[in-house]
Short mmCIF file of C-alpha atoms in Angstrom, two decimals:
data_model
loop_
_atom_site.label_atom_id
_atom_site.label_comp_id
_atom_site.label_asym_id
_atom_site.label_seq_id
_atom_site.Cartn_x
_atom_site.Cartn_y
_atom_site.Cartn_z
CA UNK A 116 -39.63 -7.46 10.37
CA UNK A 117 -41.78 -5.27 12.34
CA UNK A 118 -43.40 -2.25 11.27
CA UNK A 119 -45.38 0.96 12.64
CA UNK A 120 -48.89 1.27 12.70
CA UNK A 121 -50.92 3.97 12.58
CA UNK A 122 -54.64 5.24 12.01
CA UNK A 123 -56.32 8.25 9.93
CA UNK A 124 -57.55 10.58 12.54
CA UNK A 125 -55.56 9.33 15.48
CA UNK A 126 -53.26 11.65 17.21
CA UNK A 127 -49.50 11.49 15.70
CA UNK A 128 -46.72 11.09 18.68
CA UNK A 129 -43.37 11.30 18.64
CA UNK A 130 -43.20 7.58 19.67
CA UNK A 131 -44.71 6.73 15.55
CA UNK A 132 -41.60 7.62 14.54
CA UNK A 133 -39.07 6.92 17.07
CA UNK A 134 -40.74 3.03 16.83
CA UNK A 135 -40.17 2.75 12.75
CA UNK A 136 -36.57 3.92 13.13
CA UNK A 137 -36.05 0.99 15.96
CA UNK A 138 -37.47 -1.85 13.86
CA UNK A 139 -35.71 -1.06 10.87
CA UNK A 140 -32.46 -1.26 13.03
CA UNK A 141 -33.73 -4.05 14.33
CA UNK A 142 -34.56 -5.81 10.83
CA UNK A 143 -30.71 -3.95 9.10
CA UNK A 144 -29.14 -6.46 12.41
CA UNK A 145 -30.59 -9.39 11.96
CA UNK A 146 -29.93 -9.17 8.29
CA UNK A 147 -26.63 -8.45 9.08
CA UNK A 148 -26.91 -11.47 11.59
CA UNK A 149 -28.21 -14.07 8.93
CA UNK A 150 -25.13 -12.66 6.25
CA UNK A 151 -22.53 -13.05 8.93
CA UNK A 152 -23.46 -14.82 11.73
CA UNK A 153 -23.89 -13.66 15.55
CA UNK A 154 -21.43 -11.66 17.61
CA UNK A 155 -19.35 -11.17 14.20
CA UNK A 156 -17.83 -7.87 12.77
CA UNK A 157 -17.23 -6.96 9.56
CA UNK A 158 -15.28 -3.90 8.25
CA UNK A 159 -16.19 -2.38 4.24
CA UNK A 160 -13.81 0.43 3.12
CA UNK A 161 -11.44 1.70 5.77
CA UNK A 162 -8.36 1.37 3.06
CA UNK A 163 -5.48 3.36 4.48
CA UNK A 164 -2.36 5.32 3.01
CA UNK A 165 1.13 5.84 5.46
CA UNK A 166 2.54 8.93 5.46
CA UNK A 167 6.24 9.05 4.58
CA UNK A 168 7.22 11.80 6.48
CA UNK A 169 5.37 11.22 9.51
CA UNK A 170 4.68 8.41 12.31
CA UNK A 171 0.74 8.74 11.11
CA UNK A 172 -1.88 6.93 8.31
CA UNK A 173 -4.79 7.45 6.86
CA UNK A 174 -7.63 5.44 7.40
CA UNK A 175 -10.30 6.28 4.68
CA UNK A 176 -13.92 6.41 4.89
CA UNK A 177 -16.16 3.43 5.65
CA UNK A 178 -18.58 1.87 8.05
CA UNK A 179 -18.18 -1.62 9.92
CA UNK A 180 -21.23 -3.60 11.14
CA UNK A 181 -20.95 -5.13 14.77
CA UNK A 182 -22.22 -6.07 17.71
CA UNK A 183 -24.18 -3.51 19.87
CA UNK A 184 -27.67 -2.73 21.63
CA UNK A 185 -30.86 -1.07 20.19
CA UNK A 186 -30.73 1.96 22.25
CA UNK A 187 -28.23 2.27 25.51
CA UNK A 188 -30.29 5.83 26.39
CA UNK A 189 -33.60 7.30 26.63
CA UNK A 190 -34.05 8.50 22.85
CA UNK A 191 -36.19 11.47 22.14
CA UNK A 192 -37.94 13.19 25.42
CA UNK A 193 -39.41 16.23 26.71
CA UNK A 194 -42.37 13.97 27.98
CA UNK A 195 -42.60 11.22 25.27
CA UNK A 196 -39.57 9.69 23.63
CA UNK A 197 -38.94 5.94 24.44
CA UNK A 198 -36.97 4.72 27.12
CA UNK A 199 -33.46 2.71 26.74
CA UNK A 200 -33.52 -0.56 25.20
CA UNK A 201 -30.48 -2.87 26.30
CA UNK A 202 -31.50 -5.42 23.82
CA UNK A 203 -28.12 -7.39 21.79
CA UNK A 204 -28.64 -6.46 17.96
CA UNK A 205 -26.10 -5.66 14.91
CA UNK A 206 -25.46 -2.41 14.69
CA UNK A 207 -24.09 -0.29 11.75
CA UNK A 208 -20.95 2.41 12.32
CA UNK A 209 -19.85 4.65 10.09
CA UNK A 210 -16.97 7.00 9.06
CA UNK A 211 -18.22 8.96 6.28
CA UNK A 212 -14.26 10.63 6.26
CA UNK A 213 -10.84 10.03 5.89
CA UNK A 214 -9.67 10.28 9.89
CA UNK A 215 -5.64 10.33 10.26
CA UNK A 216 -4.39 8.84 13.43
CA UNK A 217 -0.74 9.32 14.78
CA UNK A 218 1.34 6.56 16.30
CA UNK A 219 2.21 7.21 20.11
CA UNK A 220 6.13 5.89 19.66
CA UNK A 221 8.69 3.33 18.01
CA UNK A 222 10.05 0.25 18.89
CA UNK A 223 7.06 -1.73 19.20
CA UNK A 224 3.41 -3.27 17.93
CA UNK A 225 0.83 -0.83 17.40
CA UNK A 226 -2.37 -1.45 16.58
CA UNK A 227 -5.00 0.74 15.11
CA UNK A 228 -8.52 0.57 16.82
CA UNK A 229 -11.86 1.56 15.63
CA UNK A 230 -13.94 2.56 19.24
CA UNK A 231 -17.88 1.80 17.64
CA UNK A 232 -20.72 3.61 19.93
CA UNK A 233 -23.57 5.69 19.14
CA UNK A 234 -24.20 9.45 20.07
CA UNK A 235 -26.75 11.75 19.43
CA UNK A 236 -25.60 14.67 17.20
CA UNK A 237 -26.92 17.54 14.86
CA UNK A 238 -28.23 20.11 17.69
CA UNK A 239 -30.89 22.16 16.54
CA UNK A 240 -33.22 24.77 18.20
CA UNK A 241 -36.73 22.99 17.50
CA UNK A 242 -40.04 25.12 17.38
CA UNK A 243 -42.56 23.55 19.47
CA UNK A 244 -46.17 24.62 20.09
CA UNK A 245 -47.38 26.89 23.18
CA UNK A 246 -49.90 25.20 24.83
CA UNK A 247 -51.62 28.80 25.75
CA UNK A 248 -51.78 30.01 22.59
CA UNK A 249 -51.35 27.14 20.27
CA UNK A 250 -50.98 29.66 16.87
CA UNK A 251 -47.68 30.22 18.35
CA UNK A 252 -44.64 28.71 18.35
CA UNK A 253 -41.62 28.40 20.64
CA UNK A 254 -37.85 28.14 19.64
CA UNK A 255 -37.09 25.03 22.10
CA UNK A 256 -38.64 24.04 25.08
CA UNK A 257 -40.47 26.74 26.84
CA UNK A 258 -39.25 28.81 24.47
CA UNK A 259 -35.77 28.81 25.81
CA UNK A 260 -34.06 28.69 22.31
CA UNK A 261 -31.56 25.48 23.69
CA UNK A 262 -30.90 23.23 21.01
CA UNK A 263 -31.47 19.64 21.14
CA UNK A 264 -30.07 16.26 19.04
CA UNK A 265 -31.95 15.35 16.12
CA UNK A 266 -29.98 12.18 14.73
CA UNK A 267 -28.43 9.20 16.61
CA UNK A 268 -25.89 8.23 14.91
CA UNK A 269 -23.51 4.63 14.74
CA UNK A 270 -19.83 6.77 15.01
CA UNK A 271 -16.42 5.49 14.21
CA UNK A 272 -13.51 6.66 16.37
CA UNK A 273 -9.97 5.56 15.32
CA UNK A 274 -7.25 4.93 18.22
CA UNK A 275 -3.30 3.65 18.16
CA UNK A 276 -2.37 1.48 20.88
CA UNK A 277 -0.33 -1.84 22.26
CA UNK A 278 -3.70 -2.56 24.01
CA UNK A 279 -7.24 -2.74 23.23
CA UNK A 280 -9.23 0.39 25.03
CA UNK A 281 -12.28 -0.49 26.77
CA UNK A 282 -14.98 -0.97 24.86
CA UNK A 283 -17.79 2.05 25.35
CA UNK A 284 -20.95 0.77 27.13
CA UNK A 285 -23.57 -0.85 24.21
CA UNK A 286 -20.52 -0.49 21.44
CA UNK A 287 -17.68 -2.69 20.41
CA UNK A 288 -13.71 -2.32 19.35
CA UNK A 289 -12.50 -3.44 16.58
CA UNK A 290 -8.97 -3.99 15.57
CA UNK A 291 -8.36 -2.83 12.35
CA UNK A 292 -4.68 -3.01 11.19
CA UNK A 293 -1.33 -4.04 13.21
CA UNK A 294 1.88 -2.02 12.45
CA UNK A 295 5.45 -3.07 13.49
CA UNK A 296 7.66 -0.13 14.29
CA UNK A 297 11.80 -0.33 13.90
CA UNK A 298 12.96 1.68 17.08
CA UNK A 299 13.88 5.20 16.42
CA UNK A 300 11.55 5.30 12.94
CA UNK A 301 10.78 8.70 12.20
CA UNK A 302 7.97 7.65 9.18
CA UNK A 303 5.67 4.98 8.55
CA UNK A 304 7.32 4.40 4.67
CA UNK A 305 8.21 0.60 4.56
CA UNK A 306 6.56 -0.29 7.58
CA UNK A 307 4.53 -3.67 7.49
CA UNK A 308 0.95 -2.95 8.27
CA UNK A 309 -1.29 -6.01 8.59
CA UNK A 310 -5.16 -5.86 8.30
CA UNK A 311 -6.99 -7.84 10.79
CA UNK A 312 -9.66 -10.60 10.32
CA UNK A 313 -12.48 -7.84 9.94
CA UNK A 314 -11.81 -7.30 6.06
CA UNK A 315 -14.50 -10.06 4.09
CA UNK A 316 -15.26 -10.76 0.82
CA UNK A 317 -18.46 -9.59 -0.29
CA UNK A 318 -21.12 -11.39 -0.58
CA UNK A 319 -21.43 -10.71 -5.27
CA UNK A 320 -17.54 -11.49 -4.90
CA UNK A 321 -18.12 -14.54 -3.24
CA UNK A 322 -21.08 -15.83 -5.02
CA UNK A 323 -20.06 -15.04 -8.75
CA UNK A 324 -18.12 -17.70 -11.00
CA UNK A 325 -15.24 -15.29 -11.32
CA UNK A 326 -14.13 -15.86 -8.22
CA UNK A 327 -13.98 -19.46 -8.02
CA UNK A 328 -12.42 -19.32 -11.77
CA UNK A 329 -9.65 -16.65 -10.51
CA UNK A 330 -8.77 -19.09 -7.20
CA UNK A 331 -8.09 -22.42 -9.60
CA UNK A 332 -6.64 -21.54 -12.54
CA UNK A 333 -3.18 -22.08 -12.92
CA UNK A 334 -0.67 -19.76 -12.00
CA UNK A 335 -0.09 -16.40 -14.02
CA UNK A 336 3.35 -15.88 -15.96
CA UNK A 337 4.62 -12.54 -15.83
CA UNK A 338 8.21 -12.22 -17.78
CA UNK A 339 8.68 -8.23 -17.38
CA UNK A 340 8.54 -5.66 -14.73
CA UNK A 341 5.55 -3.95 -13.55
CA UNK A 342 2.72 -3.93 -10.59
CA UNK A 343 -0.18 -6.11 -10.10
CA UNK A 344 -3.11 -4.47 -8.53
CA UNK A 345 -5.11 -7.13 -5.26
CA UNK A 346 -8.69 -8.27 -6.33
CA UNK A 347 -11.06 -7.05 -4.46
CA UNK A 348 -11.79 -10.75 -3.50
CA UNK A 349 -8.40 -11.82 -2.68
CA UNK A 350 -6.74 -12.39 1.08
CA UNK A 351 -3.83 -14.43 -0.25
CA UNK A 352 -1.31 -14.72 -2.89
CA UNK A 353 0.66 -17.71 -4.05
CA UNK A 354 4.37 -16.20 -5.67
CA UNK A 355 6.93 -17.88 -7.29
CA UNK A 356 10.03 -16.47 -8.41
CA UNK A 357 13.14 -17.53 -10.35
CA UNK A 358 16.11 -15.84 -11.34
CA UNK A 359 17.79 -15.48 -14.78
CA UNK A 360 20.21 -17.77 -15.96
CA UNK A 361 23.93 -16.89 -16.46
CA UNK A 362 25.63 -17.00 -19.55
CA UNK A 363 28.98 -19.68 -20.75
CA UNK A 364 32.23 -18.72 -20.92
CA UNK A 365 33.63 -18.21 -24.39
CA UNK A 366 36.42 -19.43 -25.50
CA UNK A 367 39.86 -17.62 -27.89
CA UNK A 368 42.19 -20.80 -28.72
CA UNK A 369 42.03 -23.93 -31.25
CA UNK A 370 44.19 -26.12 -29.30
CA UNK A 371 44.31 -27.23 -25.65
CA UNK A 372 47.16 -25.26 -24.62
CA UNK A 373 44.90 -21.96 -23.94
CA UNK A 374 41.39 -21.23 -22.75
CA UNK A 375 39.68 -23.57 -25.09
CA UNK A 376 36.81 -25.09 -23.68
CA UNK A 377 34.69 -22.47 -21.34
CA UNK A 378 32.03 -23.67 -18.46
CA UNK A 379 28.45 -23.72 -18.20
CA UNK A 380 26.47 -20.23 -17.13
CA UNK A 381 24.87 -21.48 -13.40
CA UNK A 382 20.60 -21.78 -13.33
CA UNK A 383 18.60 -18.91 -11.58
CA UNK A 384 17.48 -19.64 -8.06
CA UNK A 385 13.79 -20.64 -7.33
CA UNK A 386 11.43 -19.38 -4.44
CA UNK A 387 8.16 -20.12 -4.26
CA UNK A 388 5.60 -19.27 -1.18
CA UNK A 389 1.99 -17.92 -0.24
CA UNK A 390 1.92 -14.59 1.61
CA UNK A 391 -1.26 -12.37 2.86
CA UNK A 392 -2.59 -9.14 0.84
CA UNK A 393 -5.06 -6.96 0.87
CA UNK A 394 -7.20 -5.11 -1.87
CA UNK A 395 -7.21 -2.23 0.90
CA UNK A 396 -2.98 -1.87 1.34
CA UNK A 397 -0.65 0.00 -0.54
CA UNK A 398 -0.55 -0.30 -4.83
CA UNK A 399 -0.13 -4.15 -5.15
CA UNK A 400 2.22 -6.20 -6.06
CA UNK A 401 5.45 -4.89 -7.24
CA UNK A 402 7.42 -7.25 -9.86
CA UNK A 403 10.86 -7.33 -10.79
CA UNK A 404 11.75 -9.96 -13.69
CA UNK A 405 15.80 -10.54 -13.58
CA UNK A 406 17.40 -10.53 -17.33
CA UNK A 407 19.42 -13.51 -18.61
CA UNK A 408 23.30 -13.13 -18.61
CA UNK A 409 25.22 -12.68 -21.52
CA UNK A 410 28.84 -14.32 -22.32
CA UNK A 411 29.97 -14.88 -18.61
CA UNK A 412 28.05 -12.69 -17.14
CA UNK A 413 25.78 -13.27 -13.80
CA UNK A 414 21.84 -13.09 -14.21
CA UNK A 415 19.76 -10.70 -12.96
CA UNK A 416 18.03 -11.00 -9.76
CA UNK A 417 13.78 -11.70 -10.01
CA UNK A 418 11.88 -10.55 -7.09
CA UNK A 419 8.20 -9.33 -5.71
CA UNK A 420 7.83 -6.58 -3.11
CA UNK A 421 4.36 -5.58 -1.33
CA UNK A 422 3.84 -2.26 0.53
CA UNK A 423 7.88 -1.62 0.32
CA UNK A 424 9.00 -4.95 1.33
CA UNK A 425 10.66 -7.96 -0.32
CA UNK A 426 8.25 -10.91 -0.06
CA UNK A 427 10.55 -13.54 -1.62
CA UNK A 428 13.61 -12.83 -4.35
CA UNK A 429 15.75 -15.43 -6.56
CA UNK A 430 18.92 -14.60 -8.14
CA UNK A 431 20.61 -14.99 -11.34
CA UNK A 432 23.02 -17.72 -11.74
CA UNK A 433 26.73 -16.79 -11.94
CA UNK A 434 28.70 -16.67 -15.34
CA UNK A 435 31.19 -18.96 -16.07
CA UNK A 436 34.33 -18.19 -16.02
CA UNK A 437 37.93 -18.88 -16.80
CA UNK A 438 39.71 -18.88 -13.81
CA UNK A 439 43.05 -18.82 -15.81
CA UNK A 440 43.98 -19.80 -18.81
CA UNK A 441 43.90 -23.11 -19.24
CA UNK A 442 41.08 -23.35 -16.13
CA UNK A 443 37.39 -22.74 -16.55
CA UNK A 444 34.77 -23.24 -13.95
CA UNK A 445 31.10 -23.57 -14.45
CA UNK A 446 28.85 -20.58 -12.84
CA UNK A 447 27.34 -21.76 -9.49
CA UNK A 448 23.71 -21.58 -9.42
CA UNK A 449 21.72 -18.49 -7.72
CA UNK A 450 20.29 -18.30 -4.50
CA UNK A 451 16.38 -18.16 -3.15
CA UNK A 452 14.93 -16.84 -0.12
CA UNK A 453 11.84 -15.87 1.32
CA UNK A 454 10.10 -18.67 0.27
CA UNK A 455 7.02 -20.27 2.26
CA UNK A 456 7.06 -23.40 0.41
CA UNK A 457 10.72 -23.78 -0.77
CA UNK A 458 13.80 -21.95 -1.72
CA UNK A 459 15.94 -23.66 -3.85
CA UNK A 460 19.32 -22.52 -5.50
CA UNK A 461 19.96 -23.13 -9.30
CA UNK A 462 21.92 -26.25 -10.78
CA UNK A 463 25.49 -24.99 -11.37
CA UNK A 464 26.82 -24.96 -14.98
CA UNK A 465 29.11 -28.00 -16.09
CA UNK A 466 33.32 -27.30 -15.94
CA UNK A 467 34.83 -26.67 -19.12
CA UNK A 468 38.46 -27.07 -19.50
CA UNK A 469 40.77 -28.22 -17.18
CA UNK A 470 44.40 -27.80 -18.31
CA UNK A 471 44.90 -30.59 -21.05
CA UNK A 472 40.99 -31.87 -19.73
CA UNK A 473 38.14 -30.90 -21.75
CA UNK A 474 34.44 -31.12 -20.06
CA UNK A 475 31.23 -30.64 -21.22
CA UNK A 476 30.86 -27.50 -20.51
CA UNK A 477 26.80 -27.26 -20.41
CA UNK A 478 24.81 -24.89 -18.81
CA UNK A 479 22.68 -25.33 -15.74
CA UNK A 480 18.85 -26.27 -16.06
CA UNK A 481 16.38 -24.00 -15.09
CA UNK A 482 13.19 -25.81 -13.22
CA UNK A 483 12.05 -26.45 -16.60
CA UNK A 484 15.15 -27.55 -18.25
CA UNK A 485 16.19 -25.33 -21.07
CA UNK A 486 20.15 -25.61 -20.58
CA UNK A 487 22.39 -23.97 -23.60
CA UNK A 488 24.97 -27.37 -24.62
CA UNK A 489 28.23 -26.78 -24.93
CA UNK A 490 28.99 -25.86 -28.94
CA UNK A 491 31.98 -25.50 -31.19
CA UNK A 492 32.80 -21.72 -31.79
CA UNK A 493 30.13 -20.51 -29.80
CA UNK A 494 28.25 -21.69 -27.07
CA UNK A 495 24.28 -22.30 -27.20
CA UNK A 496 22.07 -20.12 -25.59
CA UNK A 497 19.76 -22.00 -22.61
CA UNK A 498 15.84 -21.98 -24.29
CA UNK A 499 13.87 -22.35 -20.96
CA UNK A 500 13.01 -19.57 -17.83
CA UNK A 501 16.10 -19.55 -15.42
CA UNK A 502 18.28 -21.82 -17.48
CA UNK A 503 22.06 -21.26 -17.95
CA UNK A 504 24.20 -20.67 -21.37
CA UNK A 505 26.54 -23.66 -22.47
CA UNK A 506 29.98 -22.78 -22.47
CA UNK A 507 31.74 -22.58 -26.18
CA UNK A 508 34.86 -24.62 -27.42
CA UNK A 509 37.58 -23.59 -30.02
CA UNK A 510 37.70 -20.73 -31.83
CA UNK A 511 38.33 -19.74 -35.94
CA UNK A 512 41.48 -18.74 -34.91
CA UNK A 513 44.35 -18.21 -31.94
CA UNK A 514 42.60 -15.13 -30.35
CA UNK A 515 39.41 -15.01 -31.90
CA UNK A 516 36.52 -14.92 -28.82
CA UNK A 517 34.05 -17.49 -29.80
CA UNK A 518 30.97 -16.19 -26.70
CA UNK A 519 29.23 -18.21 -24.33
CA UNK A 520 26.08 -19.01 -24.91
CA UNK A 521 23.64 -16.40 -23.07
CA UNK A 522 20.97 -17.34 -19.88
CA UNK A 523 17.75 -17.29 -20.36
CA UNK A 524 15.85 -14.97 -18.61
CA UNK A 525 14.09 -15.61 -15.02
CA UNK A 526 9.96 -14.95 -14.30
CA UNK A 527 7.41 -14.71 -11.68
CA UNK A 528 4.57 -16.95 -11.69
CA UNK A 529 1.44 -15.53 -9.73
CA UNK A 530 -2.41 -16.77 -8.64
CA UNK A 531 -4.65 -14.45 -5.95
CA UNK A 532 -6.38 -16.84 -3.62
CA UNK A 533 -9.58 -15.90 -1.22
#
C-alpha cells in the first residue's frame, strides 16, 4: 500500500493529508478486492424487522462494501485540495442507523434498494489565517463565517421499488431484500421477504472447523415444540417432518358377533425438503411436533414455519375405527406437503374385523417401522416416530372396552447448510 511522506521542516499542505486518506481507501479496496473478488458486493448487518401494522420495515444498521471510484469530485479546495479521481476501487458504505422504508403499494414485487454514493457532510465554519495580519484568524474564507464539509463520507440510502433506480455517478445499487405483496395487504406481517445474494459468510465463519462440522453432521432430532434460532453461517436448511401416528380401535365383545377385532391406527405423513434462511430474517425456525393418537383417535399434525409461513407440514395418521358394529377399518395414513425432496403419505393401518372375518388389525409403520401389532384385550402401542397403534381383539367381557393401542408421536429432523 502506499503511504504519505513528509519532511521535518517542510511546509505542511492540505494535500499531506488529503493523500493518506486516498491510499488507505485505496489499500481498505483492494483488500476488499483480494477477500471478495472484483466488481463484487457484499452486505454485513442490514437485518430487518416488518411492521405489523404498516406496509413498512426496518432495515437496521450496517455498511456494504462495493464497487465505486476514489474520488468522483474535487475534494478539499480553496486553492489546494486535490482534483477528482475517476479511478475503479472498492469502496465502503455505511448506515450507522436503523432507516425504515415504506412500500409504495400491493399487489406486486417490491424490492428494497440500497442507493451507495459518497457526499461530503459535517459543515463547519473553519478559522483560517489572514494573510495581512497572520496573528489573526478568520471564521471561513475571507472571513465570511460560511461553513464548509469536513468528512466525505460512503452513505447508504434505502429505496422500495419494482425497478432498480439509476445508479448515482461513481456509486452502485444494491438489492437488498425482495418482498411479495397479496393485493389489498394493509401490513407487512406474514409477508415473504427474501434476502438477495449480497448476504456472505464471514470470512472466521467460513474458515473455522465449526462450520464444516455443523454442514455434515447428521440431521438434528427435535421431538417437542419450540424455535430454532439461523447460524450466523447458514443460507440453507434441510427439514424433514413427519406426523404422529394414530391410535387402533379397541374392541367391547368376546365373540364375533360384535365389534371384536378393531383396525390398525394409519402412519404420520412424511415431508422432507431444503428451503433458504437467513441469520438476518425474522426469529428462526418455528417447530411444531404433532402428538401420537390415542384409542382411535387421529395424530397430530408436525410442521415448521419461517417468518409466518408454513415451509412444509405432515399430518397425523387417522384412527381406526369401527364403522359399525361388526365393521372396522384401519386409519388411512396422513398426508405431506411442501416438500422439496418428497412428500409422502403414511402406510394405512391393517382392517380389523369384517363381519364374521377377523384381520390383523396392525398398525401402520412409520418411516422407521415401529407399528403397534394387533393384541388380545388391548392393542399394542406403535414404538417408532410416526408409527400407528395396532388395533385390539376381544375383550374380558361383553361390553368391556379393551383400547387400541396408541400412535407414536411424529418429529422434525433438522441440519443448517452454508
Amino acid at each position: 500500500m502506499d503511504r504519505a511522506i513528509v519532511y521535518a521542516g517542510s511546509i505542511p499542505l492540505d494535500t499531506d493529508l488529503l493523500r493518506a486518506g486516498r491510499y488507505t481507501k485505496a489499500a481498505f479496496g483492494n483488500l476488499a478486492s483480494m477477500l471478495y473478488g472484483s466488481n463484487v458486493a457484499a452486505a454485513s448487518g442490514l437485518g430487518y424487522a416488518v411492521s405489523s401494522s404498516t406496509l413498512s420495515l426496518t432495515i437496521y444498521a450496517g455498511s456494504i462494501i462495493a464497487p465505486g471510484v476514489m474520488d468522483v469530485s474535487t475534494i478539499g479546495g480553496n486553492g489546494g485540495g486535490l482534483g477528482a479521481d475517476t479511478t475503479a476501487v472498492t469502496c465502503q458504505y455505511c448506515s450507522p442507523a436503523a432507516q425504515t422504508v415504506t412500500l409504495p403499494g400491493t399487489g406486486n414485487t417490491y424490492t428494497v434498494y440500497a442507493v451507495c454514493s459518497e457526499q461530503d457532510a459535517d459543515p463547519t465554519v473553519l478559522p483560517f489565517f489572514n494573510a495581512s495580519n497572520p496573528s489573526q484568524t478568520q471564521a471561513g474564507i475571507r472571513n465570511s463565517g460560511g461553513a464548509l464539509p469536513v468528512r466525505r463520507s460512503g452513505v447508504i440510502t434505502l429505496v422500495a421499488a419494482t425497478t432498480p433506480p439509476i445508479a448515482p455517478v461513481g456509486g452502485y445499487v444494491v438489492a437488498l431484500y425482495t418482498i411479495v405483496v397479496p393485493q389489498g395487504a394493509t401490513s407487512l406481517a406474514g409477508v415473504t421477504v427474501q434476502p438477495g445474494q449480497i448476504f456472505w459468510p464471514t470470512i472466521p465463519e467460513l474458515a473455522t472447523q465449526a462450520l464444516l462440522k455443523a454442514s455434515t453432521e447428521p440431521m438434528t432430532l427435535v421431538t417437542g415444540n419450540g424455535s430454532i434460532l439461523v447460524p450466523a453461517w447458514a443460507s440453507r436448511v434441510e427439514l424433514r417432518v413427519i406426523g404422529g401416528g394414530g391410535g387402533g380401535a379397541g374392541s367391547q365383545a368376546t365373540t364375533t358377533a360384535s365389534s371384536f377385532s378393531g383396525a390398525g391406527g394409519g402412519g404420520g405423513g412424511d415431508a422432507w425438503g431444503i428451503y433458504v434462511v437467513s441469520p438476518n430474517q425474522g426469529n428462526g425456525l418455528a417447530i411444531t411436533v404433532g402428538n401420537g393418537g390415542e384409542s382411535e383417535q387421529t395424530g397430530g399434525t408436525s410442521l415448521v414455519s419461517y417468518n409466518g409461513q408454513t415451509l412444509l407440514q405432515a399430518e397425523g395418521g387417522q384412527g381406526g375405527t369401527f364403522y359399525s358394529t361388526t365393521g372396522s377399518a384401519g386409519g388411512v395414513g396422513g398426508n405431506a406437503s411442501g416438500g422439496t425432496v418428497w412428500n409422502q403419505s403414511g402406510t394405512s393401518g391393517g382392517d380389523g374385523q369384517c363381519n364374521a372375518y377377523t384381520f390383523s388389525g396392525y398398525g401402520g409403520d412409520g418411516p422407521w417401522g415401529g407399528a403397534g401389532r394387533c393384541g388380545n384385550q388391548g392393542g399394542r402401542n406403535a414404538t417408532r416416530y410416526g408409527a400407528g397403534g395396532g388395533g385390539s381383539y376381544s375383550a374380558t367381557a361383553d361390553g368391556t372396552v379393551s383400547g387400541g393401542g396408541a400412535g407414536y408421536q411424529g418429529c422434525v429432523l433438522y441440519r443448517f447448510l452454508p
